[in-house]
Structures are given as C-alpha cells and as structure tokens.
Coordinates of C-alpha atoms and ligand atoms in Angstrom, one line a residue:
M1 CA -22.6 93.9 -16.4
S2 CA -23.9 92.7 -13.0
D3 CA -22.6 89.4 -11.4
S4 CA -26.3 87.4 -12.0
A5 CA -26.5 88.8 -15.5
S6 CA -22.9 87.6 -16.3
Q7 CA -23.6 84.1 -14.6
R8 CA -27.1 83.9 -16.8
L9 CA -24.9 84.4 -19.8
N10 CA -22.7 81.7 -18.8
L11 CA -25.2 79.4 -18.4
I12 CA -26.9 80.0 -21.7
H13 CA -23.3 79.6 -23.5
N14 CA -22.8 76.2 -21.4
H15 CA -26.2 75.2 -22.5
L16 CA -25.4 76.2 -26.4
N17 CA -22.0 74.4 -26.2
N18 CA -23.7 71.1 -24.6
N19 CA -26.3 70.8 -27.3
N20 CA -23.5 71.3 -29.7
M21 CA -21.5 68.9 -28.3
T22 CA -24.2 66.3 -28.1
K23 CA -25.3 67.0 -31.9
S24 CA -21.6 66.8 -33.2
S25 CA -20.8 63.6 -31.0
M26 CA -23.4 61.4 -33.0
S27 CA -22.2 60.5 -36.3
V28 CA -24.5 60.9 -39.5
F29 CA -23.3 57.3 -40.1
Q30 CA -24.6 55.7 -36.4
D31 CA -27.2 54.0 -38.3
V32 CA -25.0 52.3 -40.5
A33 CA -24.2 48.6 -40.0
Q34 CA -21.2 46.4 -39.7
A35 CA -20.6 44.8 -43.2
P36 CA -19.5 40.9 -42.4
P37 CA -15.7 40.6 -43.5
D38 CA -15.3 39.0 -47.1
P39 CA -14.9 35.6 -46.8
I40 CA -11.9 34.7 -49.0
F41 CA -10.0 37.7 -48.2
N42 CA -10.8 37.0 -44.3
L43 CA -9.4 33.5 -45.1
T44 CA -6.1 34.8 -46.3
A45 CA -5.7 37.3 -43.4
Q46 CA -6.4 34.1 -41.0
Y47 CA -3.8 32.3 -42.8
K48 CA -1.2 34.9 -42.8
A49 CA -1.7 35.2 -38.8
D50 CA -1.3 31.4 -38.1
T51 CA 2.3 30.6 -37.0
F52 CA 2.2 26.8 -37.6
D53 CA 4.6 25.8 -40.0
K54 CA 2.4 23.1 -41.8
K55 CA -0.4 25.6 -42.5
I56 CA -2.0 25.5 -46.0
N57 CA -3.7 28.1 -48.0
V58 CA -5.8 26.5 -50.6
G59 CA -8.5 29.2 -50.1
V60 CA -7.4 32.0 -52.3
G61 CA -7.5 31.9 -56.3
A62 CA -4.2 33.0 -57.2
F63 CA -1.5 30.7 -58.9
R64 CA 1.4 29.5 -57.1
T65 CA 4.6 27.8 -57.7
D66 CA 5.6 24.1 -56.7
E67 CA 7.6 26.6 -53.8
L68 CA 4.0 28.4 -53.1
K69 CA 5.5 31.7 -54.3
P70 CA 3.4 34.0 -56.4
Y71 CA 4.8 33.4 -59.8
I72 CA 5.7 36.2 -62.5
L73 CA 5.4 34.7 -65.7
P74 CA 8.6 35.0 -67.9
V75 CA 6.8 36.4 -70.7
V76 CA 5.5 39.5 -68.4
K77 CA 9.2 39.9 -67.3
K78 CA 10.1 40.5 -70.8
A79 CA 7.4 42.7 -71.8
K80 CA 8.3 44.9 -68.6
V81 CA 11.8 45.4 -70.0
I82 CA 10.2 46.3 -73.3
L83 CA 7.6 48.8 -71.4
H84 CA 10.5 50.3 -69.2
E85 CA 12.9 50.8 -72.5
N86 CA 10.3 52.3 -74.5
E87 CA 11.2 56.2 -74.2
A88 CA 8.1 57.1 -76.3
L89 CA 5.9 56.2 -73.4
D90 CA 4.5 58.4 -71.1
H91 CA 1.9 59.0 -68.3
E92 CA -0.8 60.6 -70.3
Y93 CA -4.4 59.2 -69.7
L94 CA -5.8 56.4 -71.7
P95 CA -9.0 56.7 -74.0
I96 CA -12.3 56.2 -72.2
A97 CA -12.6 52.5 -73.6
G98 CA -8.9 51.9 -73.0
N99 CA -6.1 51.2 -75.5
P100 CA -7.5 50.3 -79.0
S101 CA -4.7 47.8 -79.7
Y102 CA -5.3 46.0 -76.3
T103 CA -8.9 45.8 -76.6
K104 CA -8.9 44.6 -80.1
A105 CA -6.1 42.0 -79.4
A106 CA -8.2 40.8 -76.3
A107 CA -11.4 40.5 -78.4
K108 CA -9.6 38.6 -80.9
L109 CA -8.4 36.4 -78.4
I110 CA -11.7 35.3 -76.9
L111 CA -13.7 35.5 -80.4
G112 CA -11.0 34.0 -82.5
A113 CA -9.3 35.7 -85.4
D114 CA -11.9 33.8 -87.7
S115 CA -15.0 35.0 -85.7
P116 CA -18.1 36.1 -88.0
A117 CA -18.8 39.1 -85.5
M118 CA -14.9 40.1 -86.1
K119 CA -14.9 39.9 -89.5
E120 CA -18.3 41.8 -90.3
G121 CA -17.4 44.3 -87.5
R122 CA -20.1 43.8 -85.2
F123 CA -18.3 43.8 -82.0
A124 CA -16.8 46.3 -79.7
A125 CA -14.6 46.2 -76.7
V126 CA -13.9 48.3 -73.7
Q127 CA -10.9 48.0 -71.3
T128 CA -12.1 47.3 -67.6
L129 CA -11.0 47.0 -64.1
S130 CA -10.0 43.3 -64.5
G131 CA -13.0 40.5 -64.6
T132 CA -14.7 42.1 -61.9
G133 CA -14.8 45.5 -63.9
A134 CA -16.1 43.9 -66.7
N135 CA -18.7 42.3 -65.1
H136 CA -19.5 45.4 -63.5
T137 CA -19.6 47.4 -66.7
G138 CA -21.6 44.9 -68.7
A139 CA -24.2 44.5 -65.7
L140 CA -24.8 48.5 -65.4
F141 CA -25.0 48.9 -69.0
L142 CA -27.8 46.0 -69.1
S143 CA -29.6 47.5 -66.2
K144 CA -29.9 50.9 -67.8
F145 CA -30.5 49.9 -71.5
Y146 CA -31.7 46.0 -71.8
T147 CA -35.3 46.2 -71.6
K148 CA -36.4 42.6 -72.4
S149 CA -36.1 41.5 -68.8
K150 CA -35.0 42.5 -65.4
K151 CA -33.9 39.0 -64.3
C152 CA -30.5 37.7 -64.3
Y153 CA -29.7 34.1 -63.8
I154 CA -26.4 33.2 -62.2
S155 CA -25.2 29.4 -61.6
N156 CA -25.8 27.7 -58.3
P157 CA -22.9 27.9 -56.8
T158 CA -21.0 30.5 -58.3
W159 CA -18.2 33.2 -57.9
A160 CA -19.2 34.9 -54.8
N161 CA -19.0 38.2 -56.7
H162 CA -21.8 37.3 -59.6
R163 CA -24.9 38.1 -57.2
S164 CA -23.5 41.0 -55.5
I165 CA -22.6 43.0 -59.0
F166 CA -25.9 42.0 -60.5
S167 CA -27.8 43.0 -57.6
L168 CA -25.9 46.2 -56.9
V169 CA -27.1 47.7 -60.4
G170 CA -30.7 46.3 -59.8
F171 CA -31.2 43.4 -61.1
D172 CA -33.4 40.5 -59.7
V173 CA -30.9 37.7 -59.2
Q174 CA -32.2 34.4 -59.5
E175 CA -30.1 31.0 -59.7
Y176 CA -30.2 28.3 -62.4
P177 CA -29.1 24.7 -61.1
Y178 CA -25.6 23.8 -61.8
W179 CA -23.9 21.6 -59.2
Q180 CA -25.2 18.1 -58.6
P181 CA -24.0 16.8 -55.1
E182 CA -24.8 13.0 -55.6
T183 CA -22.8 12.8 -59.0
R184 CA -20.4 15.8 -58.5
G185 CA -21.0 16.8 -61.7
L186 CA -23.2 19.2 -63.4
D187 CA -26.9 19.1 -63.1
Y188 CA -27.6 19.1 -66.7
E189 CA -31.6 18.3 -67.0
R190 CA -32.4 20.7 -63.9
L191 CA -30.3 23.7 -65.6
L192 CA -32.2 23.0 -69.1
Q193 CA -35.3 23.0 -67.5
C194 CA -34.5 26.3 -65.5
M195 CA -33.8 28.0 -68.7
R196 CA -36.9 26.7 -70.3
E197 CA -39.3 28.0 -67.4
A198 CA -37.1 31.5 -67.2
E199 CA -39.1 34.6 -68.4
E200 CA -38.1 35.1 -72.0
G201 CA -35.1 37.2 -72.8
S202 CA -33.7 36.9 -69.1
I203 CA -29.9 37.4 -68.7
F204 CA -27.8 34.2 -68.0
V205 CA -24.1 34.5 -66.5
L206 CA -22.2 31.7 -67.8
H207 CA -18.9 30.6 -67.1
A208 CA -17.1 30.3 -70.3
C209 CA -14.6 27.5 -69.0
A210 CA -13.4 26.2 -65.6
H211 CA -16.3 27.3 -63.3
N212 CA -15.7 28.6 -60.4
P213 CA -16.0 27.0 -57.8
T214 CA -17.1 23.7 -58.9
G215 CA -14.5 23.1 -62.0
V216 CA -17.3 21.2 -63.8
D217 CA -18.0 22.7 -67.5
P218 CA -20.7 21.3 -69.8
T219 CA -19.6 19.1 -72.5
R220 CA -19.7 20.5 -76.1
D221 CA -22.8 18.7 -76.6
Q222 CA -24.3 20.1 -73.4
W223 CA -23.3 23.7 -74.4
K224 CA -25.1 22.9 -77.8
A225 CA -28.2 22.1 -76.3
I226 CA -28.0 25.0 -73.7
A227 CA -27.5 27.5 -76.7
Q228 CA -30.6 26.0 -78.4
V229 CA -32.6 26.5 -75.4
M230 CA -31.4 29.9 -74.6
R231 CA -32.4 30.6 -78.2
E232 CA -35.7 29.3 -78.2
K233 CA -36.4 31.6 -74.9
N234 CA -34.4 34.5 -76.5
H235 CA -32.1 34.9 -73.5
L236 CA -29.0 36.9 -73.5
P237 CA -25.6 35.2 -72.8
F238 CA -23.5 36.9 -70.5
F239 CA -20.1 34.9 -70.3
D240 CA -17.7 35.4 -67.8
C241 CA -14.2 34.2 -68.9
A242 CA -11.7 34.6 -65.9
Y243 CA -9.6 31.4 -67.0
Q244 CA -9.2 31.5 -70.4
G245 CA -6.2 29.2 -71.3
F246 CA -5.7 28.1 -67.4
A247 CA -8.3 25.6 -67.7
S248 CA -7.0 23.2 -70.2
G249 CA -3.8 25.0 -71.4
D250 CA -5.1 25.7 -74.6
L251 CA -6.5 29.2 -75.4
D252 CA -8.7 28.2 -78.2
K253 CA -10.4 25.0 -76.5
D254 CA -11.3 27.2 -73.4
A255 CA -13.3 29.8 -75.7
W256 CA -15.1 27.3 -77.4
A257 CA -18.2 27.9 -75.9
V258 CA -18.1 31.6 -76.4
R259 CA -17.1 31.2 -80.1
Y260 CA -20.2 28.5 -80.6
F261 CA -22.7 31.0 -79.5
V262 CA -21.2 33.7 -81.8
E263 CA -21.3 31.3 -84.5
Q264 CA -24.9 30.6 -83.8
G265 CA -25.7 34.2 -84.1
F266 CA -26.1 35.3 -80.5
E267 CA -25.6 38.7 -79.3
L268 CA -23.7 38.3 -76.3
F269 CA -21.3 40.2 -73.7
V270 CA -18.1 38.4 -72.7
C271 CA -16.0 39.6 -69.7
Q272 CA -12.1 38.5 -69.7
S273 CA -9.7 38.8 -67.0
F274 CA -6.1 38.9 -67.3
A275 CA -5.7 38.3 -63.7
K276 CA -4.9 34.4 -63.7
N277 CA -3.5 33.8 -67.1
F278 CA -1.1 36.4 -67.1
G279 CA -0.7 36.6 -63.5
L280 CA -1.4 40.3 -63.3
Y281 CA -4.0 40.1 -60.3
G282 CA -3.2 43.5 -58.8
E283 CA -3.0 45.4 -61.7
R284 CA -6.7 44.9 -62.6
T285 CA -6.4 44.1 -66.4
G286 CA -9.5 42.9 -68.0
N287 CA -11.8 43.6 -71.0
L288 CA -15.5 43.4 -71.9
T289 CA -16.3 42.5 -75.4
L290 CA -19.8 42.7 -77.0
V291 CA -21.2 41.2 -80.1
T292 CA -24.5 42.4 -81.9
K293 CA -26.2 42.3 -84.9
T294 CA -24.7 44.8 -86.8
P295 CA -21.6 47.3 -86.5
A296 CA -23.9 50.1 -85.9
D297 CA -25.7 48.3 -82.9
A298 CA -22.1 47.6 -81.5
Q299 CA -21.0 51.2 -81.8
R300 CA -23.9 52.7 -80.1
V301 CA -24.0 50.5 -77.0
L302 CA -20.2 51.0 -77.0
S303 CA -20.8 54.8 -76.9
Q304 CA -22.8 54.2 -73.8
I305 CA -20.7 52.1 -72.0
E306 CA -18.1 54.9 -72.5
K307 CA -20.5 57.3 -71.0
L308 CA -21.0 55.2 -67.9
Q309 CA -17.2 54.2 -67.8
R310 CA -16.4 57.9 -68.1
A311 CA -18.7 58.9 -64.9
E312 CA -17.3 55.7 -63.1
I313 CA -13.3 55.7 -63.6
S314 CA -13.1 58.1 -66.3
N315 CA -10.4 55.8 -67.8
P316 CA -8.7 52.8 -67.1
P317 CA -5.2 51.9 -65.8
A318 CA -2.4 51.8 -68.4
F319 CA 0.1 49.1 -67.1
G320 CA -1.5 45.9 -67.3
S321 CA -3.1 46.7 -70.6
R322 CA 0.4 47.6 -71.9
I323 CA 1.8 44.2 -70.8
V324 CA -0.8 42.5 -72.4
D325 CA -1.0 44.4 -75.5
I326 CA 2.8 43.8 -76.0
V327 CA 2.8 40.3 -75.7
L328 CA -0.8 39.5 -77.6
N329 CA 0.8 41.6 -80.6
D330 CA 4.0 40.2 -80.8
P331 CA 4.1 36.4 -82.3
S332 CA 7.0 34.9 -80.4
L333 CA 6.0 36.6 -77.2
Y334 CA 2.5 35.2 -77.9
Q335 CA 4.0 31.7 -78.5
E336 CA 5.8 32.2 -75.3
W337 CA 3.0 33.1 -73.2
K338 CA 1.0 30.0 -74.3
D339 CA 4.3 27.9 -72.8
N340 CA 4.1 29.9 -69.3
L341 CA 0.1 28.9 -69.9
K342 CA 1.3 25.4 -70.2
Y343 CA 3.4 25.3 -67.4
M344 CA 0.9 26.7 -65.1
S345 CA -2.2 24.4 -66.1
S346 CA 0.2 21.5 -66.0
R347 CA 1.2 22.0 -62.6
I348 CA -2.6 22.3 -61.4
I349 CA -3.2 19.1 -63.1
E350 CA -0.4 17.0 -61.6
M351 CA -1.5 18.2 -58.5
R352 CA -5.0 16.9 -59.1
H353 CA -3.4 13.6 -59.9
A354 CA -1.1 13.7 -56.6
L355 CA -3.9 14.6 -54.6
Q356 CA -6.1 11.9 -55.7
Q357 CA -3.4 9.3 -55.6
H358 CA -2.7 10.3 -51.8
L359 CA -6.3 9.7 -51.1
I360 CA -6.7 6.4 -53.1
D361 CA -3.5 5.0 -51.3
L362 CA -4.9 6.5 -47.9
Q363 CA -8.3 4.4 -49.1
T364 CA -9.9 7.3 -47.7
P365 CA -13.8 6.9 -48.0
G366 CA -15.7 7.9 -51.1
T367 CA -14.6 8.3 -54.6
W368 CA -12.2 11.0 -55.5
D369 CA -12.4 11.0 -59.4
H370 CA -13.9 14.3 -59.4
I371 CA -10.7 15.7 -58.3
T372 CA -9.2 15.0 -61.9
N373 CA -12.3 15.2 -63.8
Q374 CA -12.8 19.0 -62.8
I375 CA -10.9 21.6 -64.6
G376 CA -9.3 25.0 -63.8
M377 CA -7.8 26.4 -60.8
F378 CA -10.8 24.9 -58.2
S379 CA -11.5 21.5 -57.1
F380 CA -15.1 21.1 -55.3
T381 CA -14.1 18.6 -53.1
G382 CA -17.5 17.6 -51.6
L383 CA -16.1 18.4 -48.0
K384 CA -18.9 19.8 -45.6
Q385 CA -18.7 22.7 -43.4
P386 CA -18.2 20.9 -40.4
Q387 CA -15.3 19.1 -41.9
V388 CA -13.8 22.0 -43.5
K389 CA -14.0 23.9 -40.0
V390 CA -12.0 20.9 -38.2
L391 CA -9.4 21.4 -41.4
R392 CA -8.9 24.9 -40.6
E393 CA -8.8 24.5 -36.4
K394 CA -6.7 21.1 -36.3
Y395 CA -4.8 21.2 -39.1
H396 CA -4.2 24.6 -40.1
I397 CA -5.6 24.3 -43.8
Y398 CA -7.5 27.0 -45.1
M399 CA -10.3 26.6 -47.6
T400 CA -13.6 28.4 -48.0
D401 CA -16.5 26.9 -46.3
N402 CA -18.3 25.2 -49.2
G403 CA -15.3 23.0 -49.6
R404 CA -13.6 24.4 -52.4
I405 CA -9.8 24.0 -52.9
S406 CA -7.7 26.1 -55.0
M407 CA -5.3 23.5 -56.3
A408 CA -2.6 26.5 -56.8
G409 CA -2.1 26.0 -53.0
V410 CA -1.2 22.6 -53.5
S411 CA 2.6 21.6 -53.7
S412 CA 4.5 18.5 -54.0
K413 CA 5.7 19.2 -50.4
N414 CA 2.5 19.8 -48.7
V415 CA 0.2 17.3 -50.7
A416 CA 0.6 14.4 -48.3
Y417 CA -0.3 16.4 -45.3
L418 CA -3.1 17.6 -47.3
A419 CA -4.6 14.3 -48.1
K420 CA -3.7 12.8 -44.4
S421 CA -5.8 15.8 -43.0
I422 CA -8.7 15.0 -45.6
D423 CA -8.7 11.6 -44.7
D424 CA -9.1 12.3 -41.1
V425 CA -11.9 14.5 -41.4
V426 CA -13.7 12.1 -43.9
R427 CA -13.5 9.3 -41.3
N428 CA -14.1 11.3 -38.2
V429 CA -16.1 14.2 -38.5
P430 CA -19.8 13.5 -39.0
V431 CA -21.8 15.8 -41.2
Ligands
LIG501 C1 -15.7 33.4 -62.4 C2 -14.9 34.6 -62.2 N1 -15.0 35.7 -62.6 C3 -14.3 36.7 -62.3 C4 -13.3 36.8 -61.7 C5 -12.8 38.3 -61.6 O1 -11.4 38.2 -61.2 P1 -10.5 39.5 -61.4 O2 -11.6 40.7 -61.0 O3 -9.6 39.5 -60.2 O4 -10.2 39.6 -62.6 C6 -13.0 35.7 -61.0 C7 -11.9 35.9 -60.0 O5 -11.8 34.8 -59.1 C8 -13.5 34.4 -61.4 O6 -13.4 33.5 -60.8

C-alpha cells in the first residue's frame, strides 16, 4: 500500500473512532432529571451527619426507647428463638399470596374474630411488602379492575407516599380536607362536603387510626357520618392501617373504624403494616385484606392480585411474616405482644404529657392541648416552616417541614431541651 493510501485509511479509521467515541460518551439516560431527595430519609441523613451532642431526631416514624435506641420487642425475640429452633423450617419460596396462616391471622386481627366478612368467608388476604406494598398492591389492582371511577382521594395532609403510590398506577389523585389549622383538629364539615361532591364511586384512602401526620382521628360518631355519606355516594373505602395497637395501646379500639364499615356492609380494602406494632420495619411485613359481597368475589379478586404479585415480586419475603404468624397464633405470645404494645404506646403518651407540661411551664405562647389530644406516633405541632428551619439550624432538632414531631424521638432526657427550643422559635421567629 502507498503512503498516501495508508494515510487515507488512517484518517478514515480515526474519523470512525471519533464518531463512535462521541456516540458512546453520550448516555441514553442523559435526559433523566435528578429527582429530589426523599424528605424523611434525607432528614435522617442530615441528623446522622450532625455532631452536636444535644441533637434530636423527631423526623423519622420509628419507635425508640427512652434511651432513644431502636426497640426489639421481647415477644419478637422469643419468636426468633422458636423460629431458629424449628428444624423443619427451610428457605423455600412462600406461596404467591404469602403464608396462608399469617394472612388469615392478620385479616382476623384487623377485621375481628367475629367479623361478618370472616364468618361468611367473603374476604381474602395477601401478604405484601409491608404497608407500602399493601397500598401499592391494592392501588395497582384497583387501577386495572375498578371501573366506577379513576378518582382517588387522599387526606390533606397525608403520609407522603399515598400520592406517589396512587399516581404511579394512573389514578387522578385529589385531596379531601382533613386538618383544620385554627382548631388543630379535624376539618369535619369540609371533609363531608368533599365526599358529597366527589364523583360517584370515588376511592377514598382513609387512615384507620393514628392519622399520619396529624395524629387527629375522627370520633366514632364522625366515622358513622363519613360511612353514611360514602354509602350514599357509593364511594370505595381504602383503609390504611399502619398503627394498629400503637395508637391507643388497644388493638380492637384501633380497628374500630374498619370493623364498623364492614358491619355496615361495605366492600373495602385494608392495608396493614407490622413495621410499627411489631418493630419489624426493615423486614417489610404487611398484609392486604379485601372484603367483598360474596366469597366468590373475594376469590376472583385474589386470583387477579396473585397474578399481579407474581409479576412484581413473585412471592413475598418469609422472615417477618413467620415472626408475626408465631405470635398471632399463640395465645400466650399474643398476650405478651399486647403488653409490649402497651409499653410502646404508653411511652409515647407519657412524652406527649411531658412536652406539653414543659411548654405550659415555660408559658410558651399558644395552646398546647393538641399535643395530648392527638394520638399515635406523631404530633402535628402547628410550627411553621421558618420555625422548623431555625430549630434545625440553631438547635439541631430535625423534624419535617410541616412541623410534625415523631413523639418516639422524644425522651425524658431531651424533652426539656426540645421544649425550650420550641419556646424560643414560637416567641422569636416570625411566620
Ligand atoms: C399512614 C402510613 N401508611 C403506611 C405506612 C407504611 O409503612 P411501611 O411500608 O414501613 O409498613 C406508613 C409508614 O410510615 C404510614 O404512616
């Protein structure tokens, strides 16, 4: 080959190489926008990075002891020993809908042993990836098979994931009024009005107890009125129950609203999480129960949910559900679990009283009754975003921007510091 011919060949070669380079250096994902960090997980990361010795994390919704340590329930420790010693257990897959003994026990826990739906066999249950998975699986099924309405109503405010979960599967997500800032209570009349005006057959996501983030639940009479309007409008109740037994310390009391709707003849979905009440946060132990008109309806719905579950996760994780299964099906462990629940809910209630008392002693402007009136893990303080910011930057106290405090992050050791800091921002930070 002549020199000039080989030069030409080199040039062509380089040109091709450069072209490939430019092509391969551009990602097919270059147009993907950066998503904002999750507010709650980001708050925990900021808290962890903070080196101040009096820092407080009242952002995350996980129970802590008075020493602010994660709590492994004593009954869970016992169940783990039983599990460990059971030589018959293996690591085979669970059925698609999960362990039937677990799902049945979970359904009984929320619906009640005397539930007409259970007695008549017109219910079905599927094991899910904790409460989030239960919400997702229910929402996914409804997005494909519920034809009455594509409108789904969530409370304003609500748990941050409700909107994401229901929008992800294609619902037109609307909000119903819930929190009334003036009374720091339920926006009852406007809630009912919204239900009356909503398109017939809309889905309403209802917090079964211990509403997150407000800690405000409807009274029983208010639940009755809500049920009546929902029946008039043929709305579909979609209960989310992430705190059964954690709210009042009483499993039955916390399930009252769900049971009332079932007694009234509603078809409904109910999501359960065993993250909080069993302390099984990372084990992703949840359940989705549905109640229908007939046993055949329940079985057909279940068959479709199983098909969806097969495509999404194939079958659920075993460990957490085995723990819950052992406890729920053993009368003495069940009793012990109730005692563990009492300990957790009582500590939270104690901290509510302590925080309130400190604020009263400091004569912090405003009224603080709502701290003890609200129930469950959270207190919706009424603090505004500029105050929350100062609490974070000046006092190293981490809470979500909406002024929600996880009472589990409050202890007998840090409550005075927390109250003094709140007192300062209430007096000195204009909103
Ligand atoms: C209202 C509500 N629903 C569902 C969940 C689901 O939690 P998990 O997926 O950890 O069970 C939570 C957790 O904070 C919650 O507050």
